[in-house]
Short mmCIF file of C-alpha atoms in Angstrom, two decimals:
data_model
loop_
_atom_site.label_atom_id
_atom_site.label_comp_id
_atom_site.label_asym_id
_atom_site.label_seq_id
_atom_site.Cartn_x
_atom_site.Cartn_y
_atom_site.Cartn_z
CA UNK A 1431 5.29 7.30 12.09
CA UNK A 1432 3.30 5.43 10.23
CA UNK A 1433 0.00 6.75 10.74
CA UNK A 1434 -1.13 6.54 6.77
CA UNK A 1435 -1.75 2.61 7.43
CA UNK A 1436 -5.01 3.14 9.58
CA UNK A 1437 -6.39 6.19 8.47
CA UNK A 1438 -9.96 5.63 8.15
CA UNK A 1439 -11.25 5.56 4.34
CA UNK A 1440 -14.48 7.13 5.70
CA UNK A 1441 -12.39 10.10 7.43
CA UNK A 1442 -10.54 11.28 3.87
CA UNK A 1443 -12.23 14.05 2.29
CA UNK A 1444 -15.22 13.94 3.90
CA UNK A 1445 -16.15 10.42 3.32
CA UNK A 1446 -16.48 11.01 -0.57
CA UNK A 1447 -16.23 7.87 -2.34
CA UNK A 1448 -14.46 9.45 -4.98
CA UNK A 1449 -11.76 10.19 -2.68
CA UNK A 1450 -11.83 7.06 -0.85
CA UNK A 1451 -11.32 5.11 -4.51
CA UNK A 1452 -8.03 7.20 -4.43
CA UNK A 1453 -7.01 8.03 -1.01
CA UNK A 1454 -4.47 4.56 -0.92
CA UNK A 1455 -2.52 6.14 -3.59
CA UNK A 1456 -1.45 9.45 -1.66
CA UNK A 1457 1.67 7.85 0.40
CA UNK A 1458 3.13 5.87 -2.40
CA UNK A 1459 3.21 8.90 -4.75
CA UNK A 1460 4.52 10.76 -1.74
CA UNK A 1461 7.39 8.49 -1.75
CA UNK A 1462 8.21 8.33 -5.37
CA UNK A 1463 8.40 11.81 -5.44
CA UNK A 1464 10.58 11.93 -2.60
CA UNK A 1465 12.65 9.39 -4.51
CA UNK A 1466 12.82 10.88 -7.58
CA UNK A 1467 13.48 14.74 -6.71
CA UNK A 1468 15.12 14.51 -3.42
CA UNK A 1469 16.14 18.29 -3.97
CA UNK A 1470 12.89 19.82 -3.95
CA UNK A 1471 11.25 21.45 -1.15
CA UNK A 1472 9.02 19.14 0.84
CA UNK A 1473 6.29 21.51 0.36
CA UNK A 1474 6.68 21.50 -3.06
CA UNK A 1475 6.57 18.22 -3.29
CA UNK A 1476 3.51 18.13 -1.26
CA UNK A 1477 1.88 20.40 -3.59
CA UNK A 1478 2.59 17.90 -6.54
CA UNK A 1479 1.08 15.05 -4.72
CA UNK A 1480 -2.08 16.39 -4.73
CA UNK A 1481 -2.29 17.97 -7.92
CA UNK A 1482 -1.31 14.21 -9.06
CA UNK A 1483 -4.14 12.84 -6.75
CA UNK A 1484 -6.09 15.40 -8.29
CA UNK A 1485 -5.68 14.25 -11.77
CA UNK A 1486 -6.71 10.94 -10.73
CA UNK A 1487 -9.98 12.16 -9.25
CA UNK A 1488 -11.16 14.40 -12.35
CA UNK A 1489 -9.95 11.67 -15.36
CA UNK A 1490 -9.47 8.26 -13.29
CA UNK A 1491 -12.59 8.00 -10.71
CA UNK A 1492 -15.50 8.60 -13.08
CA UNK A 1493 -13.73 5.07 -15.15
CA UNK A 1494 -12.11 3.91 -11.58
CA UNK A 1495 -10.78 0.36 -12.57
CA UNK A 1496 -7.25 -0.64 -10.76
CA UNK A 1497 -6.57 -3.63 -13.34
CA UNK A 1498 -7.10 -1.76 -16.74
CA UNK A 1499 -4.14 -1.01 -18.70
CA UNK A 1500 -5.72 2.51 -19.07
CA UNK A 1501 -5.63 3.22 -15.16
CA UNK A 1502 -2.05 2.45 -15.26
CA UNK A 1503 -1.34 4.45 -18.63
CA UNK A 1504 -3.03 7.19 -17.17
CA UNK A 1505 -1.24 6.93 -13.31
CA UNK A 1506 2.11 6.96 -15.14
CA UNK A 1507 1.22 10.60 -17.52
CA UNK A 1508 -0.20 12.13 -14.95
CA UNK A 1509 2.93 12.02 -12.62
CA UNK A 1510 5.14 12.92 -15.10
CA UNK A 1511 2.72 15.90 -16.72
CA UNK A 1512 2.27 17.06 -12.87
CA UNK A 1513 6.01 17.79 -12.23
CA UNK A 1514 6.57 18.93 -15.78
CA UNK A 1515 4.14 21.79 -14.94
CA UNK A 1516 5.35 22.47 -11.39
CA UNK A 1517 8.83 22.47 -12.76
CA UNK A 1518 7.83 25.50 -15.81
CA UNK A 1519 5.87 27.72 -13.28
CA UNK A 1520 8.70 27.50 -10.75
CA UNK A 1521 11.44 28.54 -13.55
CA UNK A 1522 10.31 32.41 -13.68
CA UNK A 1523 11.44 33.16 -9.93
CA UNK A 1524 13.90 29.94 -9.51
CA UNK A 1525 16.81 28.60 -11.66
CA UNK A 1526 16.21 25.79 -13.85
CA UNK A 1527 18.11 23.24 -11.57
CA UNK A 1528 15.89 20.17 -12.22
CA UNK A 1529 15.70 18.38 -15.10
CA UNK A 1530 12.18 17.66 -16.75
CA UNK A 1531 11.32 13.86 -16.01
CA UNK A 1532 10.78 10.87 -18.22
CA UNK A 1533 7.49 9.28 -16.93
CA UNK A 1534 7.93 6.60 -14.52
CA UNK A 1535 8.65 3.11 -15.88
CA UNK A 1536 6.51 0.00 -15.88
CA UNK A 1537 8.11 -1.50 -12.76
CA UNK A 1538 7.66 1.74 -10.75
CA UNK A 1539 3.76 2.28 -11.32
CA UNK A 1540 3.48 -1.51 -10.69
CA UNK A 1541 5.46 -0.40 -7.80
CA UNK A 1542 2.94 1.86 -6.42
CA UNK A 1543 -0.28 -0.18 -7.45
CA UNK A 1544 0.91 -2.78 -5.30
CA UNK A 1545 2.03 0.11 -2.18
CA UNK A 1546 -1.63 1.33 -2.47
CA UNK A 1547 -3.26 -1.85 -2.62
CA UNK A 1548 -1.59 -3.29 0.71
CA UNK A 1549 -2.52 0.08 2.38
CA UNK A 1550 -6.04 -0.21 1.17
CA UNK A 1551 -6.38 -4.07 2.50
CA UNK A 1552 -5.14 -2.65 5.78
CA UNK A 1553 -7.34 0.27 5.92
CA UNK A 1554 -10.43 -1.94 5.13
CA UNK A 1555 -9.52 -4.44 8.03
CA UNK A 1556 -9.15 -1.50 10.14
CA UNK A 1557 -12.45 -0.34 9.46
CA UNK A 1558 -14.17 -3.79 9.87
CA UNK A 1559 -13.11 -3.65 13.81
CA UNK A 1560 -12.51 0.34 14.30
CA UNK A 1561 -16.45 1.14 15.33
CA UNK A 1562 -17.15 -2.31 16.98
CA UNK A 1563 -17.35 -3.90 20.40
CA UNK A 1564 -14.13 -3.75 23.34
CA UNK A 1565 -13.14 -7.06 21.44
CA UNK A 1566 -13.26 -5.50 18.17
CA UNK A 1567 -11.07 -2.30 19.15
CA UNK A 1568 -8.51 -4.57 20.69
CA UNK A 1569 -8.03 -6.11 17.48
CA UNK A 1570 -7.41 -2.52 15.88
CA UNK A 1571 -4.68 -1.53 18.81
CA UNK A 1572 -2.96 -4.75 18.05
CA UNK A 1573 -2.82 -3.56 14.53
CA UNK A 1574 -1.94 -0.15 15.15
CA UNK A 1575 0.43 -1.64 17.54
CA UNK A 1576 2.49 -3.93 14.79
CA UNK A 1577 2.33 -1.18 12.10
CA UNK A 1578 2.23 2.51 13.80
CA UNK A 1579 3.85 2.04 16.85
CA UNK A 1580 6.00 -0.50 16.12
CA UNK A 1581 6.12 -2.22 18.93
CA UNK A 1582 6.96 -6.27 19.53
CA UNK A 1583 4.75 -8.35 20.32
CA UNK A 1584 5.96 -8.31 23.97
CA UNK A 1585 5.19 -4.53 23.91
CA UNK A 1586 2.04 -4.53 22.44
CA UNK A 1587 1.00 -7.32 24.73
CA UNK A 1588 1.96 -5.36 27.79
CA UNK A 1589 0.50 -2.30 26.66
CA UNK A 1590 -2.99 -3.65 26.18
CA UNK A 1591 -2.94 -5.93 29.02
CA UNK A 1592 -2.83 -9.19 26.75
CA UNK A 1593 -0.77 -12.44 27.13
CA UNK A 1594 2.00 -12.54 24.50
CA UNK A 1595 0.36 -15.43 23.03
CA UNK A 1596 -2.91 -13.54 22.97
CA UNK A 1597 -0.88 -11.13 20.62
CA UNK A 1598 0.17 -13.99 18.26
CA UNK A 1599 -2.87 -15.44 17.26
CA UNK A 1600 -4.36 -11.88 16.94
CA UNK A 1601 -1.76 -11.14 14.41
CA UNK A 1602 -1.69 -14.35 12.84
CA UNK A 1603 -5.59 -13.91 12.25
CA UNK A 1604 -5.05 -10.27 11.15
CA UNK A 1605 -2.17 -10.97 8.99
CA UNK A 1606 -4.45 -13.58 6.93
CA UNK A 1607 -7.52 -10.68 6.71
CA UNK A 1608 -5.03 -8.57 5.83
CA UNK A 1609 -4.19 -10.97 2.48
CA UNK A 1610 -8.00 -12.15 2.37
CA UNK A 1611 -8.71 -8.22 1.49
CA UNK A 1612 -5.11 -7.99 -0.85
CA UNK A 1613 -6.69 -11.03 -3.09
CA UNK A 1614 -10.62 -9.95 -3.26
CA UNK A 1615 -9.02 -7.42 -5.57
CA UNK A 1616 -6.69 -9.41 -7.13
CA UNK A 1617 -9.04 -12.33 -7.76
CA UNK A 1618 -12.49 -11.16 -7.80
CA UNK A 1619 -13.78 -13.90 -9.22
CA UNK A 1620 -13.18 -16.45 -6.78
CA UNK A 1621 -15.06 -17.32 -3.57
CA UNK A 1622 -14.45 -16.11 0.29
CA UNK A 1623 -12.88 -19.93 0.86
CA UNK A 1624 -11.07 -20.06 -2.10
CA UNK A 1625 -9.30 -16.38 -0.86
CA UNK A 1626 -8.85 -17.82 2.08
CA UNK A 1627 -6.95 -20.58 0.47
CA UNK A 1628 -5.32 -18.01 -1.61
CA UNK A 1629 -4.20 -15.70 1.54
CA UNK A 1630 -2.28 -18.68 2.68
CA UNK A 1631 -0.56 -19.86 0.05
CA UNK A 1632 0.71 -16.40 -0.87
CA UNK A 1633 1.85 -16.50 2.51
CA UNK A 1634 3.62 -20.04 2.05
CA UNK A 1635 5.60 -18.94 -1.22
CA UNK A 1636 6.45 -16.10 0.62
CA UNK A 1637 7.90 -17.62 3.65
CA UNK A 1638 9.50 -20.72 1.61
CA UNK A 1639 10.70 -18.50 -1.82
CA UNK A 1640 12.42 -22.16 -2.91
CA UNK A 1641 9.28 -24.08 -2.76
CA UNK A 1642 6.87 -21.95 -4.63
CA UNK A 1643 6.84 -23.39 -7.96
CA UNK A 1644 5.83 -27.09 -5.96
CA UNK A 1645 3.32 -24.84 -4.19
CA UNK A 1646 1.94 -23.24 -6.72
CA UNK A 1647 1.31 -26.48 -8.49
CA UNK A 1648 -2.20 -27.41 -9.77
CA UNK A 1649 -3.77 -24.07 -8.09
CA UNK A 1650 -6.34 -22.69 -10.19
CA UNK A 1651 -5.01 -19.29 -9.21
CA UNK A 1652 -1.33 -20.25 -9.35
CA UNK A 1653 -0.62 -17.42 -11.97
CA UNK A 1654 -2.27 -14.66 -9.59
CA UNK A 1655 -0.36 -15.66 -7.02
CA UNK A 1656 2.87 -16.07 -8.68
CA UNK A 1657 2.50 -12.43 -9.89
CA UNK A 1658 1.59 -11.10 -6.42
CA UNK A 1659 4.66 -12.57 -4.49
CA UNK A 1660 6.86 -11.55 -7.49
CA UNK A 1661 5.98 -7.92 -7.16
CA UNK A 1662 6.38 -7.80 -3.43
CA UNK A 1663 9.84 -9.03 -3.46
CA UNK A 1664 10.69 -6.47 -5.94
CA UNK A 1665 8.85 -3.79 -3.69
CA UNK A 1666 10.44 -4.96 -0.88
CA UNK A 1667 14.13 -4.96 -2.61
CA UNK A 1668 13.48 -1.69 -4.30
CA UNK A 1669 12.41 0.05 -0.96
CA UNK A 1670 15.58 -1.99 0.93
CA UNK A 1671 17.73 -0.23 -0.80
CA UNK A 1672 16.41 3.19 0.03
CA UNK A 1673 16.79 5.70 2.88
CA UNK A 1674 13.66 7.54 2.69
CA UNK A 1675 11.98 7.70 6.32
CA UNK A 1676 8.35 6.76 4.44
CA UNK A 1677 9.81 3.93 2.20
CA UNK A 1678 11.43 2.19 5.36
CA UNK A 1679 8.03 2.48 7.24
CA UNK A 1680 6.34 0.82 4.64
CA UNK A 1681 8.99 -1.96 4.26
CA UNK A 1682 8.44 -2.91 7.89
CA UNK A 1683 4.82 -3.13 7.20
CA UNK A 1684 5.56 -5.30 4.16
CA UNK A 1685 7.66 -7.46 6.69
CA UNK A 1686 5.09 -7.24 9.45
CA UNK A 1687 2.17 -8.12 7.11
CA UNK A 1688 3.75 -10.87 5.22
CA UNK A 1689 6.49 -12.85 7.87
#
């Protein structure tokens, strides 16, 4: 289930930042691996994951910066170098049954950018409420009710002795953190109202696809925005289409987050 939405970022590794900077990208490699080698071992391909997240902490972390071309440049070789070297030592003892891979294309690191950014805005709401008051901790069972569990909001409601309508406006307020934390990243430039403002109308284009471009009209982030709802439609076509156990998870909790 999945449990990768809420893990705390002070829990990985220790609480080392360096880890932390990383720790958003281990599920979404995860699944591209699982994607692109279906016929390897799931131990195996547990071993590539972290070598890859391994890479990123010795040549990414010391530079760490999630919008430079390099960071993606370097995301993209070190996939493809990490199964090209898992694939040679394995040929001694095993036939050479998989073919070397190209490195992944544009689409697919933009692709997992956007999988580890979304689990990192969750995370970080998580944390905000997860060592708080009785209120605070309700809010973070709601959450882990929508996104680990699963549950409706009937269930959740029932569960944590709430009204149904409690559960709604918990989400609803959630849901907008959720996108407040998404576009501090994405727009660091602009101030806490203006994400605010920026959380919602993401939310608006993504609800009413037709009436974006009116939407998006005059905004002084309209291109930001524009870009963001693009790639999550392709994310959440690309994972659609897709049978892995992970990928579906994580398209529920693109349809949870965003609805």
């Amino acid at each position: 289930m999945g449990d990768f939405w809420v893990t705390t970022l002070s829990a990985i590794r220790g609480g080392s930042p360096d880890w932390a900077a990383i720790a958003a990208y281990e599920a979404p490699i995860r699944r591209y691996l699982a994607r692109r080698f279906p016929r390897l071992p799931l131990a195996e391909r547990d071993d590539l994951t972290q070598d890859v997240l391994l890479a990123m902490r010795e040549r990414i972390v010391p530079r760490y910066d999630a919008e430079a071309g390099p960071f993606r440049a370097y995301l993209t070789t070190s996939i493809a170098n990490a199964v090209r070297m898992h694939l040679r030592r394995r040929r001694p003892t095993q036939p050479p049954d998989l073919e070397l891979p190209a490195e992944p294309s544009a689409r697919e690191v933009e692709a997992l950018d956007l999988e580890a950014r979304i689990v990192r805005a969750v995370r970080r709401v998580h944390d905000r409420y997860a060592h708080g008051s009785t209120q605070d901790l309700q809010r973070v069972y709601v959450l882990s009710g929508l996104l680990v569990s699963r549950l409706t909001n009937a269930e959740i409601a029932a569960r944590e002795g709430l009204s149904p309508d409690q559960v709604k406006r918990t989400l609803q307020s959630l849901r907008g953190e959720v996108l407040v934390a998404l576009f501090a990243e994405l727009a660091p430039d602009a101030t806490p109202s203006e994400l605010s403002q920026l959380a919602e109308l993401a939310r608006a284009c993504l609800r009413s696809p037709r009436r974006e471009r009116r939407l998006l009209e005059g905004q002084p982030h309209a291109e930001r925005v524009a870009g963001f709802t693009r790639a999550v439609r392709e994310a959440k076509h690309a994972l659609g289409a897709d049978a892995d156990e992970g990928s579906v998870d994580l398209l529920r909790g693109i349809e949870a987050i965003f609805q």
